[in-house]
CSV table of C-alpha atoms in Angstrom, one decimal:
chain,number,residue,atom,x,y,z
A,25,MET,CA,25.5,-5.8,-26.6
A,26,THR,CA,26.5,-9.4,-27.8
A,27,ASP,CA,24.3,-13.3,-28.0
A,28,LYS,CA,25.9,-15.8,-26.6
A,29,VAL,CA,24.7,-19.5,-27.1
A,30,TYR,CA,24.8,-21.8,-24.5
A,31,VAL,CA,24.8,-25.4,-26.2
A,32,GLU,CA,23.3,-28.2,-24.1
A,33,LYS,CA,22.2,-31.3,-25.4
A,34,SER,CA,21.0,-34.7,-24.3
A,35,ARG,CA,20.7,-38.0,-25.8
A,36,GLU,CA,18.8,-39.6,-23.3
A,37,SER,CA,15.3,-37.2,-23.7
A,38,GLY,CA,16.0,-36.5,-27.5
A,39,VAL,CA,15.6,-32.9,-26.5
A,40,SER,CA,18.2,-30.5,-27.3
A,41,SER,CA,18.2,-26.5,-25.6
A,42,ASN,CA,20.6,-25.4,-28.9
A,43,MET,CA,19.2,-21.8,-28.6
A,44,ALA,CA,20.6,-18.2,-28.8
A,45,VAL,CA,20.5,-16.5,-25.0
A,46,ARG,CA,20.7,-12.5,-26.3
A,47,THR,CA,22.2,-11.1,-23.6
A,48,CYS,CA,23.0,-7.6,-22.9
A,49,SER,CA,25.2,-6.0,-19.5
A,50,LEU,CA,21.5,-3.1,-19.2
A,51,SER,CA,20.6,-3.5,-15.6
A,52,VAL,CA,17.2,-2.2,-13.6
A,53,ASP,CA,17.7,-0.8,-10.3
A,54,THR,CA,14.8,-1.7,-7.8
A,55,ARG,CA,15.4,1.1,-5.6
A,56,LEU,CA,14.9,3.9,-8.4
A,57,PRO,CA,10.9,5.5,-8.2
A,58,GLU,CA,8.4,3.7,-10.2
A,59,SER,CA,9.4,5.9,-13.4
A,60,ALA,CA,12.8,5.9,-13.8
A,61,LEU,CA,13.1,2.1,-12.7
A,62,HIS,CA,10.2,1.4,-15.6
A,63,SER,CA,12.2,3.5,-18.5
A,64,GLN,CA,15.6,0.8,-17.2
A,65,VAL,CA,12.8,-1.9,-18.3
A,66,ARG,CA,12.0,-0.5,-21.3
A,67,GLY,CA,15.8,0.0,-22.6
A,68,VAL,CA,16.4,-3.5,-21.4
A,69,CYS,CA,13.3,-5.0,-23.3
A,70,LYS,CA,14.4,-3.2,-26.3
A,71,ALA,CA,18.4,-4.2,-25.9
A,72,LEU,CA,17.6,-8.0,-25.8
A,73,LEU,CA,14.4,-8.4,-27.7
A,74,ARG,CA,14.9,-8.2,-31.7
A,75,LYS,CA,11.1,-6.2,-32.5
A,76,TRP,CA,11.6,-3.8,-30.2
A,77,ALA,CA,14.1,-2.5,-31.0
A,78,GLU,CA,12.4,0.9,-32.6
A,79,VAL,CA,9.4,0.4,-30.4
A,80,ASP,CA,8.8,3.9,-29.4
A,81,ASP,CA,9.5,4.0,-25.2
A,82,SER,CA,6.0,5.7,-25.6
A,83,LYS,CA,4.3,2.6,-26.6
A,84,ILE,CA,5.6,0.3,-24.1
A,85,SER,CA,4.0,0.0,-20.6
A,86,VAL,CA,5.2,-1.3,-18.0
A,87,SER,CA,3.5,-3.1,-14.8
A,88,LYS,CA,4.6,-4.7,-11.7
A,89,VAL,CA,3.2,-8.7,-11.4
A,90,THR,CA,2.3,-9.9,-8.0
A,91,GLY,CA,4.2,-12.9,-7.3
A,92,GLY,CA,7.8,-13.4,-6.4
A,93,ILE,CA,9.4,-13.5,-2.6
A,94,SER,CA,13.3,-13.4,-3.6
A,95,ASN,CA,12.8,-11.6,-7.5
A,96,MET,CA,10.6,-8.6,-9.0
A,97,MET,CA,8.8,-9.1,-11.0
A,98,LEU,CA,7.0,-6.7,-14.0
A,99,LYS,CA,5.4,-7.3,-17.3
A,100,ALA,CA,5.5,-5.2,-20.5
A,101,GLU,CA,4.0,-5.1,-22.8
A,102,VAL,CA,3.8,-3.3,-26.5
A,103,ASP,CA,0.7,-0.7,-26.9
A,104,SER,CA,0.3,-0.1,-30.7
A,105,GLU,CA,-2.6,-1.4,-33.2
A,106,ASN,CA,0.6,-2.1,-35.4
A,107,GLU,CA,2.9,-3.9,-33.2
A,108,LYS,CA,0.1,-6.4,-33.0
A,109,ASP,CA,2.1,-9.6,-33.3
A,110,LEU,CA,4.6,-8.7,-30.5
A,111,GLN,CA,3.9,-10.3,-27.5
A,112,PRO,CA,3.5,-9.3,-23.9
A,113,VAL,CA,6.8,-10.4,-21.5
A,114,THR,CA,8.0,-10.9,-17.8
A,115,VAL,CA,10.7,-9.7,-16.6
A,116,ARG,CA,12.6,-11.0,-13.6
A,117,VAL,CA,14.9,-8.5,-11.2
A,118,PHE,CA,16.8,-10.2,-9.2
A,119,GLY,CA,17.0,-9.7,-5.5
A,120,PRO,CA,19.5,-7.7,-4.1
A,121,ASP,CA,22.3,-10.2,-2.4
A,122,SER,CA,20.2,-13.4,-3.5
A,123,ASP,CA,23.3,-14.5,-5.6
A,124,ALA,CA,24.4,-15.5,-2.1
A,125,VAL,CA,21.8,-18.6,-1.7
A,126,ILE,CA,21.1,-18.9,-5.4
A,127,ASP,CA,23.5,-20.2,-7.8
A,128,ARG,CA,22.5,-18.5,-11.6
A,129,ASP,CA,25.2,-19.8,-13.2
A,130,ARG,CA,23.4,-23.1,-12.6
A,131,GLU,CA,19.5,-21.6,-12.7
A,132,LEU,CA,20.3,-20.4,-16.1
A,133,GLN,CA,21.4,-23.3,-17.3
A,134,ALA,CA,18.5,-25.3,-16.4
A,135,ILE,CA,16.1,-22.7,-17.6
A,136,THR,CA,18.2,-22.6,-21.3
A,137,TYR,CA,17.4,-26.3,-21.1
A,138,ILE,CA,13.8,-26.7,-19.4
A,139,SER,CA,11.9,-23.6,-21.4
A,140,SER,CA,13.5,-25.6,-24.4
A,141,ALA,CA,11.8,-28.6,-23.4
A,142,GLY,CA,8.2,-26.6,-22.8
A,143,PHE,CA,8.4,-26.0,-18.8
A,144,GLY,CA,8.0,-22.6,-17.4
A,145,ALA,CA,7.6,-19.7,-19.8
A,146,LYS,CA,10.3,-19.7,-22.7
A,147,LEU,CA,13.7,-18.0,-21.6
A,148,LEU,CA,14.4,-14.1,-24.4
A,149,GLY,CA,17.6,-13.2,-22.7
A,150,VAL,CA,19.7,-12.4,-20.0
A,151,PHE,CA,20.0,-8.8,-18.5
A,152,GLY,CA,22.6,-7.7,-15.3
A,153,ASN,CA,20.8,-9.0,-12.8
A,154,GLY,CA,17.7,-10.9,-14.7
A,155,MET,CA,16.3,-12.5,-17.4
A,156,VAL,CA,13.7,-11.7,-20.2
A,157,GLN,CA,10.9,-14.5,-20.4
A,158,SER,CA,7.7,-14.8,-22.2
A,159,PHE,CA,4.3,-13.7,-20.1
A,160,LEU,CA,2.7,-17.0,-19.0
A,161,VAL,CA,-1.0,-16.2,-19.0
A,162,GLY,CA,-3.3,-18.4,-16.3
A,163,GLU,CA,-3.6,-17.4,-11.9
A,164,THR,CA,-0.7,-18.4,-8.7
A,165,LEU,CA,-2.6,-20.9,-6.3
A,166,ASP,CA,-3.0,-20.2,-3.0
A,167,HIS,CA,-2.0,-23.3,-0.4
A,168,LEU,CA,-6.0,-23.8,0.1
A,169,GLU,CA,-5.9,-23.6,-3.5
A,170,MET,CA,-2.9,-25.9,-4.1
A,171,ALA,CA,-4.9,-28.3,-1.7
A,172,LYS,CA,-8.3,-28.8,-3.9
A,173,PRO,CA,-7.7,-32.2,-5.6
A,174,GLU,CA,-8.8,-31.3,-8.9
A,175,MET,CA,-6.0,-29.3,-8.8
A,176,ALA,CA,-3.3,-31.6,-6.9
A,177,LYS,CA,-3.7,-34.3,-9.5
A,178,LEU,CA,-3.2,-31.6,-12.6
A,179,ILE,CA,0.1,-30.4,-10.0
A,180,ALA,CA,1.2,-34.5,-9.6
A,181,MET,CA,1.3,-34.8,-13.4
A,182,GLU,CA,3.1,-31.9,-13.7
A,183,VAL,CA,5.5,-32.5,-11.2
A,184,ARG,CA,6.0,-36.3,-12.4
A,185,ARG,CA,6.6,-34.4,-16.3
A,186,LEU,CA,9.5,-32.4,-14.9
A,187,HIS,CA,10.9,-35.6,-12.8
A,188,GLU,CA,11.3,-37.1,-16.0
A,189,LEU,CA,13.2,-35.1,-17.7
A,190,GLU,CA,17.0,-36.0,-17.7
A,191,VAL,CA,19.1,-32.3,-18.1
A,192,PRO,CA,22.7,-32.0,-19.2
A,193,GLY,CA,24.8,-32.0,-16.1
A,194,SER,CA,26.0,-33.7,-13.1
A,195,LYS,CA,23.2,-36.4,-11.5
A,196,GLU,CA,24.6,-35.7,-7.8
A,197,PRO,CA,22.1,-33.9,-5.7
A,198,GLN,CA,22.9,-30.5,-5.4
A,199,LEU,CA,20.5,-30.6,-1.6
A,200,TRP,CA,23.6,-30.9,1.2
A,201,HIS,CA,26.4,-28.7,-0.8
A,202,ASP,CA,23.7,-26.0,-1.1
A,203,LEU,CA,23.0,-26.2,3.3
A,204,TYR,CA,26.8,-26.8,4.3
A,205,LYS,CA,27.5,-23.4,1.8
A,206,PHE,CA,24.3,-22.0,3.5
A,207,ILE,CA,25.6,-23.3,7.0
A,208,ASP,CA,29.9,-21.2,6.1
A,209,ARG,CA,28.0,-18.5,5.6
A,210,ALA,CA,25.9,-17.8,8.0
A,211,SER,CA,28.1,-18.7,10.7
A,212,GLY,CA,30.1,-15.3,9.9
A,213,VAL,CA,28.0,-13.4,10.3
A,214,SER,CA,27.5,-10.4,12.5
A,215,PHE,CA,25.9,-7.8,14.1
A,216,GLU,CA,26.1,-4.1,14.8
A,217,ASP,CA,22.4,-4.5,16.4
A,218,SER,CA,24.0,-6.1,19.7
A,219,LYS,CA,20.5,-7.8,20.5
A,220,LYS,CA,20.7,-9.3,17.5
A,221,GLN,CA,24.6,-10.2,18.5
A,222,LYS,CA,23.5,-11.6,21.1
A,223,ALA,CA,20.8,-13.9,19.9
A,224,TYR,CA,22.8,-14.3,17.0
A,225,GLU,CA,25.6,-15.8,19.6
A,226,THR,CA,24.0,-18.1,20.9
A,227,ILE,CA,22.7,-20.6,17.9
A,228,SER,CA,25.9,-23.3,17.8
A,229,PHE,CA,26.5,-23.7,14.2
A,230,ASP,CA,28.4,-26.9,15.0
A,231,ASN,CA,24.8,-28.2,16.3
A,232,ILE,CA,23.2,-27.6,13.2
A,233,ARG,CA,26.5,-29.3,10.9
A,234,ALA,CA,25.6,-31.9,12.9
A,235,GLY,CA,22.1,-32.4,12.6
A,236,VAL,CA,22.8,-32.0,9.1
A,237,ASP,CA,25.5,-34.7,8.6
A,238,GLU,CA,22.9,-37.4,10.6
A,239,ILE,CA,19.9,-36.6,8.0
A,240,LYS,CA,22.2,-37.0,5.5
A,241,ALA,CA,23.4,-40.0,6.8
A,242,ILE,CA,19.9,-41.2,6.8
A,243,SER,CA,19.4,-40.2,3.4
A,244,ASP,CA,21.8,-42.1,2.5
A,245,ARG,CA,20.3,-45.4,3.7
A,246,LEU,CA,16.9,-44.4,1.9
A,247,LYS,CA,18.1,-44.6,-1.4
A,248,SER,CA,16.0,-42.2,-3.3
A,249,PRO,CA,15.8,-42.0,-6.5
A,250,ILE,CA,18.0,-38.8,-8.5
A,251,VAL,CA,15.6,-36.9,-10.6
A,252,PHE,CA,15.7,-33.5,-11.8
A,253,ALA,CA,14.0,-31.8,-9.1
A,254,HIS,CA,12.0,-28.1,-8.8
A,255,ASN,CA,13.3,-28.0,-5.1
A,256,ASP,CA,10.8,-24.8,-4.1
A,257,LEU,CA,6.8,-26.4,-5.2
A,258,LEU,CA,4.8,-23.4,-3.0
A,259,CYS,CA,1.3,-22.4,-4.2
A,260,GLY,CA,2.8,-18.9,-5.7
A,261,ASN,CA,4.5,-21.3,-7.9
A,262,PHE,CA,2.2,-23.5,-9.4
A,263,MET,CA,0.7,-21.3,-12.2
A,264,TYR,CA,-3.2,-22.6,-14.1
A,265,ASN,CA,-5.1,-21.1,-16.9
A,266,GLU,CA,-8.2,-22.4,-16.4
A,267,ASP,CA,-9.6,-21.4,-20.2
A,268,GLU,CA,-7.1,-24.2,-20.8
A,269,GLY,CA,-7.5,-26.4,-17.7
A,270,LYS,CA,-4.0,-26.6,-17.2
A,271,MET,CA,-1.4,-26.2,-14.7
A,272,GLN,CA,2.1,-25.2,-15.3
A,273,ILE,CA,5.3,-24.9,-13.1
A,274,ILE,CA,7.1,-21.7,-12.5
A,275,ASP,CA,10.6,-20.5,-11.0
A,276,TYR,CA,13.7,-23.0,-11.6
A,277,GLU,CA,15.8,-20.8,-9.6
A,278,HIS,CA,16.3,-23.4,-6.2
A,279,SER,CA,16.0,-26.7,-9.4
A,280,THR,CA,18.9,-29.2,-9.2
A,281,TYR,CA,18.9,-32.8,-9.5
A,282,GLY,CA,18.2,-34.1,-6.3
A,283,TYR,CA,15.9,-36.4,-3.8
A,284,ARG,CA,12.8,-37.4,-5.4
A,285,GLY,CA,11.1,-38.0,-2.3
A,286,HIS,CA,12.7,-34.7,-0.7
A,287,ASP,CA,10.8,-32.9,-3.6
A,288,ILE,CA,8.0,-34.7,-3.2
A,289,ALA,CA,7.6,-34.0,1.3
A,290,ASN,CA,8.1,-29.7,0.3
A,291,TYR,CA,4.9,-30.1,-1.7
A,292,PHE,CA,3.4,-31.2,0.8
A,293,ASN,CA,5.0,-29.2,3.2
A,294,GLU,CA,4.3,-25.8,1.7
A,295,HIS,CA,0.3,-27.0,2.2
A,296,ALA,CA,0.8,-25.1,5.5
A,297,GLY,CA,1.0,-22.0,4.0
A,298,PHE,CA,3.1,-18.8,4.9
A,299,ASP,CA,1.9,-19.2,7.8
A,300,CYS,CA,2.8,-22.7,9.3
A,301,ASP,CA,-0.4,-23.8,9.8
A,302,TYR,CA,-0.2,-27.0,9.9
A,303,SER,CA,-3.7,-28.7,11.0
A,304,LEU,CA,-4.5,-27.5,7.2
């Protein structure tokens, strides 16, 4: 196991993310039976969390956390009266092939910085196909809860706070780069299933690219402010702690600099829920 230090500073914000992020080469295979999967999670925690290293495996319980679309989320905690200072953690295992659409290096740089600035869970360590973070107490919202005025107010305040953050790195909007990357990758797909392949061949990627070109030209004229954007403001990425009356934004794997208007529009679009009921 090695320790790696990601040094990122922002003079503008006055917040420094100098911190040692412990790394290990272990991975978690989500295809394994539950008992074997949990054993691997325990191994990751003991490798990355110094105070857990000597804890007996039988004292570490693992359970699945609800939520998470592209990742598997697990909670690990030490069940011992003698280890009360060991707080539970969240183990986030990246979904299979999710690296094709998510830049993990970019995500790690962002999370390393923004977690030190007080956003989301604290980053505790990185392993082969995931990361270990502090466990946040609260409940994620559904799309109906997200629309409640009292929740919308808290969400707006937290999104504004995020948009005001100065994060090291390129300030160029990544939206277009990512869209064109997705188009390039999608245009090279093929299917063994003849019906799927036939349907796929009806797609004109030239038309899709032309449509993106047109939207980009319009967006350039609007001159929307460039901010550090979340880019995935769906209901499940808002966590509310009722006891503290605190709203937190979670899951920053898509976060980059981008258009403020795009982030806000994404939030309102998510009010329709996963079934896309635009009457809501």
